Coordinates of C-alpha atoms in Angstrom, one line a residue:
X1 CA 0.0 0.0 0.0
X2 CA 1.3 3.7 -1.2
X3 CA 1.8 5.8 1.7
X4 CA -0.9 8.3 0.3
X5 CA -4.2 5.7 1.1
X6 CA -2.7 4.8 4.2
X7 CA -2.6 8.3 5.6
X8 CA -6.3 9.1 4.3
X9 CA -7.1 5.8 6.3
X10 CA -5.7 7.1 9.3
X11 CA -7.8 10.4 8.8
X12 CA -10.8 8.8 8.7
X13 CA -10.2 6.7 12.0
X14 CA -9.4 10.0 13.7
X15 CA -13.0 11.2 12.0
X16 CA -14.7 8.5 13.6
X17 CA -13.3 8.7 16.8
X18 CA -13.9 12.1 17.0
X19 CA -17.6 12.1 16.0
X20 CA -18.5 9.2 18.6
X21 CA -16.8 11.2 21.5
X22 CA -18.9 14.1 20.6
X23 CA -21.9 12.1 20.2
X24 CA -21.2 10.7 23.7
X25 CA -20.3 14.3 25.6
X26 CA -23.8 15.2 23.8
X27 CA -25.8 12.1 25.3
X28 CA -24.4 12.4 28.5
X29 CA -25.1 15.9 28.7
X30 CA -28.3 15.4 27.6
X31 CA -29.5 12.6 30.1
X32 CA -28.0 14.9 33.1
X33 CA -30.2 17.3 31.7
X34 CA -33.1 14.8 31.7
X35 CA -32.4 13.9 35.2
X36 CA -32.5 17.2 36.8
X37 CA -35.3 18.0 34.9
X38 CA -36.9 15.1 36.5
X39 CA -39.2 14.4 40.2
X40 CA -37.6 15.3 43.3
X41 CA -35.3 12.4 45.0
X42 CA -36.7 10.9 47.5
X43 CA -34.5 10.5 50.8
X44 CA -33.5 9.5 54.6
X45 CA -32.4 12.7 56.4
X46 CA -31.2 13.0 60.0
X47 CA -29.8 16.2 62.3
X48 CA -26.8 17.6 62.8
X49 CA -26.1 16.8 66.4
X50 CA -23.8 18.8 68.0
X51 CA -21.8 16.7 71.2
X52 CA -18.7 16.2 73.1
X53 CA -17.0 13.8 71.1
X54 CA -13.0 12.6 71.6
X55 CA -10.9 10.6 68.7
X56 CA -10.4 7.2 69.9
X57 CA -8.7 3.7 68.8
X58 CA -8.4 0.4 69.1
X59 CA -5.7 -1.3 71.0
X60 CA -5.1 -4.7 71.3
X61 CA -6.0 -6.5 74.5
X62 CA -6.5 -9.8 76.4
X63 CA -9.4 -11.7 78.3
X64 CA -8.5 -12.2 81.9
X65 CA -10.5 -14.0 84.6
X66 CA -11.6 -11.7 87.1
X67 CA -10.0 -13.7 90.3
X68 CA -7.8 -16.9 89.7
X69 CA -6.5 -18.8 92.9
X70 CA -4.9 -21.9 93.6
X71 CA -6.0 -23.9 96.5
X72 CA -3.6 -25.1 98.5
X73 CA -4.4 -27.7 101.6
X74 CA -3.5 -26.0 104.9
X75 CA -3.1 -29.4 107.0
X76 CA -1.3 -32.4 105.9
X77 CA -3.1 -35.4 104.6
X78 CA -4.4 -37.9 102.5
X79 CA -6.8 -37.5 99.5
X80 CA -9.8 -39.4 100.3
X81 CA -11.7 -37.9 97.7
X82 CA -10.4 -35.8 94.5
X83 CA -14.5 -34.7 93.9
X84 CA -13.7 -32.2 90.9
X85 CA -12.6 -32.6 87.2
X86 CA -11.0 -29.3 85.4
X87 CA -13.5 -27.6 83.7
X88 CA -16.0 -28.1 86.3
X89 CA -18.4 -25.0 87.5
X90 CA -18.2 -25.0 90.8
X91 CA -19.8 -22.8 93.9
X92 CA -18.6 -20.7 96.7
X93 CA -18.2 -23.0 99.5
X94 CA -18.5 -26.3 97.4
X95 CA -16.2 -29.0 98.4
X96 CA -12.9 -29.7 96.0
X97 CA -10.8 -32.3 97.6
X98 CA -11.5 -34.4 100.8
X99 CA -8.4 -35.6 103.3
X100 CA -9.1 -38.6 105.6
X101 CA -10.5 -37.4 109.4
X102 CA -10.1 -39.9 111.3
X103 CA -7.4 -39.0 113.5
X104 CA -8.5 -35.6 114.5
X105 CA -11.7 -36.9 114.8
X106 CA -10.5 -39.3 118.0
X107 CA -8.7 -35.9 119.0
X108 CA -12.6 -34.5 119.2
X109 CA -13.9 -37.4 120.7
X110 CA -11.8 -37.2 123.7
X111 CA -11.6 -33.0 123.6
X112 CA -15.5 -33.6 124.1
X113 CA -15.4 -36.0 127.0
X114 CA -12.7 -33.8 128.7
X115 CA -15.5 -30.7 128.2
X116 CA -17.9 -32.9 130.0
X117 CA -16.2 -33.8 132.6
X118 CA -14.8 -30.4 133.5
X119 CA -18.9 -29.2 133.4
X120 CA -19.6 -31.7 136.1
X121 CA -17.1 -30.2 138.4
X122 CA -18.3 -26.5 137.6
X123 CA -21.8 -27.4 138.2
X124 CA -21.1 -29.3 141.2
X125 CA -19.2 -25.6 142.8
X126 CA -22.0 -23.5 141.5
X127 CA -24.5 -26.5 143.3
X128 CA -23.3 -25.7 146.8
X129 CA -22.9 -28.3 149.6
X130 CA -26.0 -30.8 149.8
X131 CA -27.8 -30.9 152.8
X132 CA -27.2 -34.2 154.0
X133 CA -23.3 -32.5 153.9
X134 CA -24.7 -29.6 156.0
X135 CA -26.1 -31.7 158.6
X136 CA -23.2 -34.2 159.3
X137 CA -20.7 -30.6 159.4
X138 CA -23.5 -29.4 162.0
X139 CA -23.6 -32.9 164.1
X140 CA -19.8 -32.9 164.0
X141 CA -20.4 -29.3 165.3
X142 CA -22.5 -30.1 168.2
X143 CA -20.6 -32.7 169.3
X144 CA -17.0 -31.0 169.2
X145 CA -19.0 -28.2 171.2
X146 CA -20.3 -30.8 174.2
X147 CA -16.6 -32.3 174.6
X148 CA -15.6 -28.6 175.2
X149 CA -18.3 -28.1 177.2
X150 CA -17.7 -31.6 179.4
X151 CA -13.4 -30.6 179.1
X152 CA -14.0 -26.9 180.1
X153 CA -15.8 -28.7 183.5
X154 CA -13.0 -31.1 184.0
X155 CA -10.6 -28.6 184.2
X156 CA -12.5 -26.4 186.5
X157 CA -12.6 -29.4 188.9
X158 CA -9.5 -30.4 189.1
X159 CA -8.1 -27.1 188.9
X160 CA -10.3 -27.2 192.6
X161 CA -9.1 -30.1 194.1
X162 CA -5.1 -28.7 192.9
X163 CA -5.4 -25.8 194.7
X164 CA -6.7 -26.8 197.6
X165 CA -4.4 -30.1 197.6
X166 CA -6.6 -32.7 197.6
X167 CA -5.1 -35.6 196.4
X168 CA -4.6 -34.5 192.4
X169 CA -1.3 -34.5 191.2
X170 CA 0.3 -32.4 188.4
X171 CA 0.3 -34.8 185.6
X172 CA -3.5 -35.3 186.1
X173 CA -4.1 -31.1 186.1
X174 CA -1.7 -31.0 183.1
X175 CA -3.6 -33.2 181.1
X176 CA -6.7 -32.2 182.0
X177 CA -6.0 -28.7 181.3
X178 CA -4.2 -30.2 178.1
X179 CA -7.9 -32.0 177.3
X180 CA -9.5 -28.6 177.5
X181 CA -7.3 -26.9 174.7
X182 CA -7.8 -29.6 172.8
X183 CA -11.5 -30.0 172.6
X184 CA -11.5 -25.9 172.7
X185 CA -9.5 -26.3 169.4
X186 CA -11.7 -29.4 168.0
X187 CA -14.9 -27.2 168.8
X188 CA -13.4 -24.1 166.6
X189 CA -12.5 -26.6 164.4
X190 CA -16.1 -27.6 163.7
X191 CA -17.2 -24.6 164.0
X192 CA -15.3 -23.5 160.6
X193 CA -15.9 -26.3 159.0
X194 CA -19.7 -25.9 159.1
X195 CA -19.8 -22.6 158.3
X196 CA -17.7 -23.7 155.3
X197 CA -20.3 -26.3 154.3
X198 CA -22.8 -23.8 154.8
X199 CA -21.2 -20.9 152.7
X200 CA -20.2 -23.3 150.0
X201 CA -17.6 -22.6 147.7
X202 CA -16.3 -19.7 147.4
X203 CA -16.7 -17.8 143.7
X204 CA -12.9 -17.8 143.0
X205 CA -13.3 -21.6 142.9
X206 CA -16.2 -21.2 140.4
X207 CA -14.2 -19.1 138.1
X208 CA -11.3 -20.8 137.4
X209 CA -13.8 -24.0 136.5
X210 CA -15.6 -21.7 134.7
X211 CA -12.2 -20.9 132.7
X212 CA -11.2 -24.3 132.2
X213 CA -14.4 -25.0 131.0
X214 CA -14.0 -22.4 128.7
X215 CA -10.6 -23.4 127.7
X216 CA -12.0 -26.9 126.7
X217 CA -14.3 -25.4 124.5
X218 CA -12.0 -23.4 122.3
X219 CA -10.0 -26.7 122.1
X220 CA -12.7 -28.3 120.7
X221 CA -13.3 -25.0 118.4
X222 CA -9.3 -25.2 117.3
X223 CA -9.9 -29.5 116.5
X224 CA -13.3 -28.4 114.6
X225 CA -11.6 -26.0 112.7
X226 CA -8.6 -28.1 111.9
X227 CA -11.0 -31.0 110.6
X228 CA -12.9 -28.5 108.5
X229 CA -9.3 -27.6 106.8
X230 CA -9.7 -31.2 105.7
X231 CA -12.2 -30.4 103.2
X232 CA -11.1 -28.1 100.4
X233 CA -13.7 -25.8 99.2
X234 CA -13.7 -23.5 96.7
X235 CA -13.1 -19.9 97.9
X236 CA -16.1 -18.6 95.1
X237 CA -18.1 -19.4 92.3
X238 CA -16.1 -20.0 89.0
X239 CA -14.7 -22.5 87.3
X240 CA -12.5 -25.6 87.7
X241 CA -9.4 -24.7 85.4
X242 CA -6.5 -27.1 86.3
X243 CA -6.5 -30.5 88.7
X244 CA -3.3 -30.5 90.5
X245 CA -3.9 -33.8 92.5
X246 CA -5.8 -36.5 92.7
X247 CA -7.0 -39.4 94.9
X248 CA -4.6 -41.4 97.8
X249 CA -2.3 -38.6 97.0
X250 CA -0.4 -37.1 100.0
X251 CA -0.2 -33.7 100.4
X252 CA 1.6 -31.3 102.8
X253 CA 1.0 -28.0 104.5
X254 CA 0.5 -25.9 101.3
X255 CA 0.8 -27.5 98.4
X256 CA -1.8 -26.7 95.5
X257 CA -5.1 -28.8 95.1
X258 CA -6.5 -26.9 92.3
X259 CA -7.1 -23.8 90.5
X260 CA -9.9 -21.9 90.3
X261 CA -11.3 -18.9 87.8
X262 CA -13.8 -16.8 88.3
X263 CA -15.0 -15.4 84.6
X264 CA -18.3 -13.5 85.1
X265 CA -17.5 -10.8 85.2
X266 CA -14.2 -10.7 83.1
X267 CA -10.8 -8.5 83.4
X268 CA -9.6 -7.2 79.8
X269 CA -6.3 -6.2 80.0
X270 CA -4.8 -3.3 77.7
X271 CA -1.5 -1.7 77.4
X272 CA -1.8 1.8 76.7
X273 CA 0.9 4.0 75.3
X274 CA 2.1 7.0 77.5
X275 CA 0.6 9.5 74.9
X276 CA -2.4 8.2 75.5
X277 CA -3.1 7.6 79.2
X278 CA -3.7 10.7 79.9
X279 CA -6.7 10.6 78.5
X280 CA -8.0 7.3 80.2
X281 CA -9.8 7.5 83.7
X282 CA -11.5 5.1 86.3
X283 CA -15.3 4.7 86.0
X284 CA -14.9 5.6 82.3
X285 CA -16.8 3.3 79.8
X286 CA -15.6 1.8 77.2
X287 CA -16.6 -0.4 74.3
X288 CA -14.9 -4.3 74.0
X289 CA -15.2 -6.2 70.6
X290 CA -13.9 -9.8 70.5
X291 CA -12.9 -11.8 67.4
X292 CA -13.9 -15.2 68.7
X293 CA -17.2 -13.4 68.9
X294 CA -18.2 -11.7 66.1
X295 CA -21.1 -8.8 65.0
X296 CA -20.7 -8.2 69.0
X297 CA -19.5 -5.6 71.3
X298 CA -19.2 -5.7 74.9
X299 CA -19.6 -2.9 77.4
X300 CA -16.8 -2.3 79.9
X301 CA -16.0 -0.1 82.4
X302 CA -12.1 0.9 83.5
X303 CA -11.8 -0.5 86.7
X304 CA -7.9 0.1 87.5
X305 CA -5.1 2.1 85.9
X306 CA -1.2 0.8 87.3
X307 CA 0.6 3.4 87.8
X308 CA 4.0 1.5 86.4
X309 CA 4.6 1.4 82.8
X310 CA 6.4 -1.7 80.9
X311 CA 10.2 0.2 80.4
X312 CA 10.6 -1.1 77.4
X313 CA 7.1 -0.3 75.5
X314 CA 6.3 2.8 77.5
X315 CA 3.0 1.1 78.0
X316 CA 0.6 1.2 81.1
X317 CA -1.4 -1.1 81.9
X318 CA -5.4 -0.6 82.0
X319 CA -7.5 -3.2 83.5
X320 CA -11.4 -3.3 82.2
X321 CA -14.1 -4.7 83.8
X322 CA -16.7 -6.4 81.9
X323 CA -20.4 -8.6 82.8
X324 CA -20.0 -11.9 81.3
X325 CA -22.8 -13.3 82.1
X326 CA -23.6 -17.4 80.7
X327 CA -25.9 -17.9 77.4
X328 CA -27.1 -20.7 77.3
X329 CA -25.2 -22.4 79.6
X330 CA -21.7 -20.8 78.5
X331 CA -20.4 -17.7 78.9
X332 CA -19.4 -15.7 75.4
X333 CA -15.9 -14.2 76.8
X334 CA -13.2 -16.8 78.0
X335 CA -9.6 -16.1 79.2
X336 CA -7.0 -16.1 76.5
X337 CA -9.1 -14.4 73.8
X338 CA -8.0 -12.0 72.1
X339 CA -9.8 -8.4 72.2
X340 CA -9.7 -5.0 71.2
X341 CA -10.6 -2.0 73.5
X342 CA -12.0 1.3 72.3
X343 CA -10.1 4.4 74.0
X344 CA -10.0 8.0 73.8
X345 CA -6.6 9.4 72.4
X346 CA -7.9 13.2 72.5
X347 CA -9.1 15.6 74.9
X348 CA -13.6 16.0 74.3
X349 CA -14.4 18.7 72.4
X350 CA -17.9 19.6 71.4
X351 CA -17.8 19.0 67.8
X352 CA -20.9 18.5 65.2
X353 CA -21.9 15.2 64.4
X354 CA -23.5 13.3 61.4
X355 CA -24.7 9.6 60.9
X356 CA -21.7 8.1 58.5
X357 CA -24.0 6.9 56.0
X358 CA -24.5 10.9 55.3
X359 CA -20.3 11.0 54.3
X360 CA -19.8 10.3 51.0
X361 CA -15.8 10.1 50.0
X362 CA -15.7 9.3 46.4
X363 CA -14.6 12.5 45.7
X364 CA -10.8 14.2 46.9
X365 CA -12.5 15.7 49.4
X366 CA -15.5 14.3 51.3
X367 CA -19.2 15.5 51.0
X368 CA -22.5 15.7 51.9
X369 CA -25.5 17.0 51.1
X370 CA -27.7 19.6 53.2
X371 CA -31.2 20.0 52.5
X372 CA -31.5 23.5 52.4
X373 CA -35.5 25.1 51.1
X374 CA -36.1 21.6 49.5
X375 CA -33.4 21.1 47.6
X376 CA -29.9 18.4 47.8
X377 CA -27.1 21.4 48.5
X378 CA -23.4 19.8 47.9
X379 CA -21.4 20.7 51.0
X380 CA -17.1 19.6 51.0
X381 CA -16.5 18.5 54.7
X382 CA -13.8 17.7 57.2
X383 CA -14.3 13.9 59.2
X384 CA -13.2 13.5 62.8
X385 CA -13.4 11.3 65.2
X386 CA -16.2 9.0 64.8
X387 CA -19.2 8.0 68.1
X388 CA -20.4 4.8 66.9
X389 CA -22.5 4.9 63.7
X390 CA -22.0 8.9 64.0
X391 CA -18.8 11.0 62.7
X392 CA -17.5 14.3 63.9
X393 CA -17.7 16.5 60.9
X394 CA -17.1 20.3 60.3
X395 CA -17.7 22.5 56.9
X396 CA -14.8 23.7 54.6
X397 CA -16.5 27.0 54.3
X398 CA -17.1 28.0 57.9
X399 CA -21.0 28.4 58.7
X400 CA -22.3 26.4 56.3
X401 CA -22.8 23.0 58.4
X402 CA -25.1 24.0 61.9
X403 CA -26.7 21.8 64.3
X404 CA -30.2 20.8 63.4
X405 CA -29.4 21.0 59.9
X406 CA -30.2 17.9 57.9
X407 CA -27.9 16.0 56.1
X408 CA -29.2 13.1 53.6
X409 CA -28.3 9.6 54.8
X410 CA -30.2 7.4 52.1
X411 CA -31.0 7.8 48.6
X412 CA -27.7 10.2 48.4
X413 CA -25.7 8.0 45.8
X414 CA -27.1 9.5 43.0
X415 CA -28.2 12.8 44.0
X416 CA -26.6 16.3 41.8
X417 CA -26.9 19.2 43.5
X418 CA -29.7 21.6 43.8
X419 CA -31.7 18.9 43.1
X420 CA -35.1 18.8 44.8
X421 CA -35.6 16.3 47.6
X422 CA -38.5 14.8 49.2
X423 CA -38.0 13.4 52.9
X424 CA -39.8 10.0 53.5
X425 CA -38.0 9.7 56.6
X426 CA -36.2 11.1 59.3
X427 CA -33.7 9.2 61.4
X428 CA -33.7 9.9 65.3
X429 CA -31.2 8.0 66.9
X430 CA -28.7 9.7 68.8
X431 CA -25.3 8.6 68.4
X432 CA -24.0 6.1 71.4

């Protein structure tokens, strides 16, 4: 082919092309004419809310029991009975591990008779003497008093017949006067001794029964509480995570039974960069999500800040509470899962707020439209941080966004501006 009829084929190509790109400008503008010459859009509007609002993020975190504890025995024994497996729910107060009894329990057997026997002899003091007891002390009495009386007389006699010499010699005045003192000394004798019977015992008697009586009953309290250190209970509600013994074992003073978790509620623990802390207080709530647990978030509440941060990562530890209560017989959040914690990063700042449905970012800049006298108005926009479903926004132009204006939220994708609107609906939800 001559050069000639190839360069007039290469004109008419460039003919062609050019024609269909005009015909194409010309139909386009002519159906975006048709369009806005057509019925008003019909949309979702909702409010401009205006609210104290602080840029927040993520960080990584982990699921924590709320209390874990290892049970140790505090006596040394034998396992009778290993009566958990791990895994297990368990109650407060519910027994884990049994060690044999019977040895204290001969130690309370004869700590009881010992109680019994040291009642008796309090009761018996606190009782008094019997009255068979008071009548022999007063016979004895009565009779010590007539040998005094009969000695007394003896004396007097020969205490006579001595002076006046009549045939008494020393010896028998000395041992008559000797008889005297003594059944003087027998009668006061007597005498005492009734009014002992008669007073009974006295109270200092009665009180140091009383105290050993008292003292056997806190050594039966001390055995009772050493046999209940027998059974191993489980210090709350929870769960049974590891077995660390098992039947006929022997176990010391001390050494771990088993461990036990208590998951409802749940600790999530997050380590917080030093930037950030700042902004993070006690009380404050926060939002959890967990991957095992998908299209669900959790609310927490910051129940501790340490006050020590990791030296190497600059990060402080933040410790969140959250209810994890059981559905369906299992509870959704188990230690070891991974989560991620919602935090502010920023100080609040009221700031204007629009659902994030009304953002539309296809543009280099991102948009909305206002309905302003009927009609879709375009309006360039700055995003901030975002409240749930709801994004802090605020105008390019200043003034033109306002709280209370409405914003278009559905039926927006193919809206042109100053195109009239109809509102079928207006969304009320305030953003959590």
């Amino acid at each position: 082919m001559t050069p000639l009829p190839l360069i007039q084929m290469y004109l008419r190509q460039i003919r062609f092309a050019l024609i269909a790109a005009l015909v194409s400008s010309f139909l386009v503008a002519w159906s975006d004419a048709l369009f806005a010459q057509g019925g008003p859009a019909s949309v979702v509007v909702a409010a401009v809310m205006e609210e104290e609002v602080a840029s927040q993020q993520a960080f990584v975190a982990n699921v924590k029991p709320w209390r874990e504890s290892t049970i140790g025995s505090a006596v040394d024994g034998r396992v009778l009975e290993y009566l958990v497996n791990a895994g297990d729910a368990v109650s407060e107060g519910q027994p884990l591990a049994q060690l044999r009894t019977a040895t204290i329990g001969i130690e309370i057997a004869g700590a009881e008779a010992e109680l019994a026997l040291r009642e008796a002899e309090l009761a018996e003091l606190k009782n008094g003497s019997r009255v068979e007891e008071i009548a022999l002390a007063e016979a004895l009495r009565d009779v010590a008093k007539a040998n005094n009386e009969y000695a007394k007389a003896k004396l007097e006699r020969a205490k006579r017949l001595f002076n006046e010499a009549s045939g008494i010699s020393v010896d028998e005045f000395e041992s008559d006067q000797a008889a005297a003192l003594v059944a003087a000394a027998t009668m006061a004798q007597t005498e005492s001794s009734y009014r002992l019977v008669v007073e009974g015992p006295r109270q200092e008697q009665i009180d140091q029964a009383a105290a050993r009586v008292e003292m056997q009953v806190q050594k039966i309290a001390s055995l009772n509480d050493r046999r209940n250190k027998y059974t191993l209970r489980s210090p709350y509600s929870g769960f049974v995570s590891r077995e660390l013994t098992e039947a006929g074992a022997w176990v010391s003073q001390g050494n771990p039974v088993a461990q036990i978790i208590e998951i409802d509620p749940v600790e999530i623990e997050v380590y917080v960069p030093e930037g950030s802390i700042r902004f993070v207080h006690p009380g404050d709530d926060v939002i959890v999500s967990v991957e095992a647990v998908p299209d669900q978030t959790f609310a927490g509440t910051i129940d501790q800040i340490v006050p020590l941060a990791d030296p190497l990562a600059r990060t402080f530890p933040v410790r969140v509470r959250v209810a994890n209560p059981a559905v369906e017989s299992r509870h959704p959040l188990m230690p070891g899962m991974l989560a991620r914690v919602t935090l502010p990063t920023s100080e609040r700042q009221t700031r204007l707020l629009v659902p994030k449905d009304a953002i539309q970012l296809g543009g280099s800049t991102p948009t909305l439209y206002r309905v302003v006298d009927g009609k879709a108005t375009l309006t360039p926009v700055i995003t901030g941080p975002s409240r749930g479903s709801w994004v802090a926004v605020h105008s390019q132009v200043p003034g033109q966004l306002n709280p209370g204006d409405l914003v278009v939220t559905r039926g927006n994708e193919r809206l042109r501006p100053g195109q009239a609107v109809v509102i079928t609906n207006k969304q009320d939800a305030a953003p959590q």
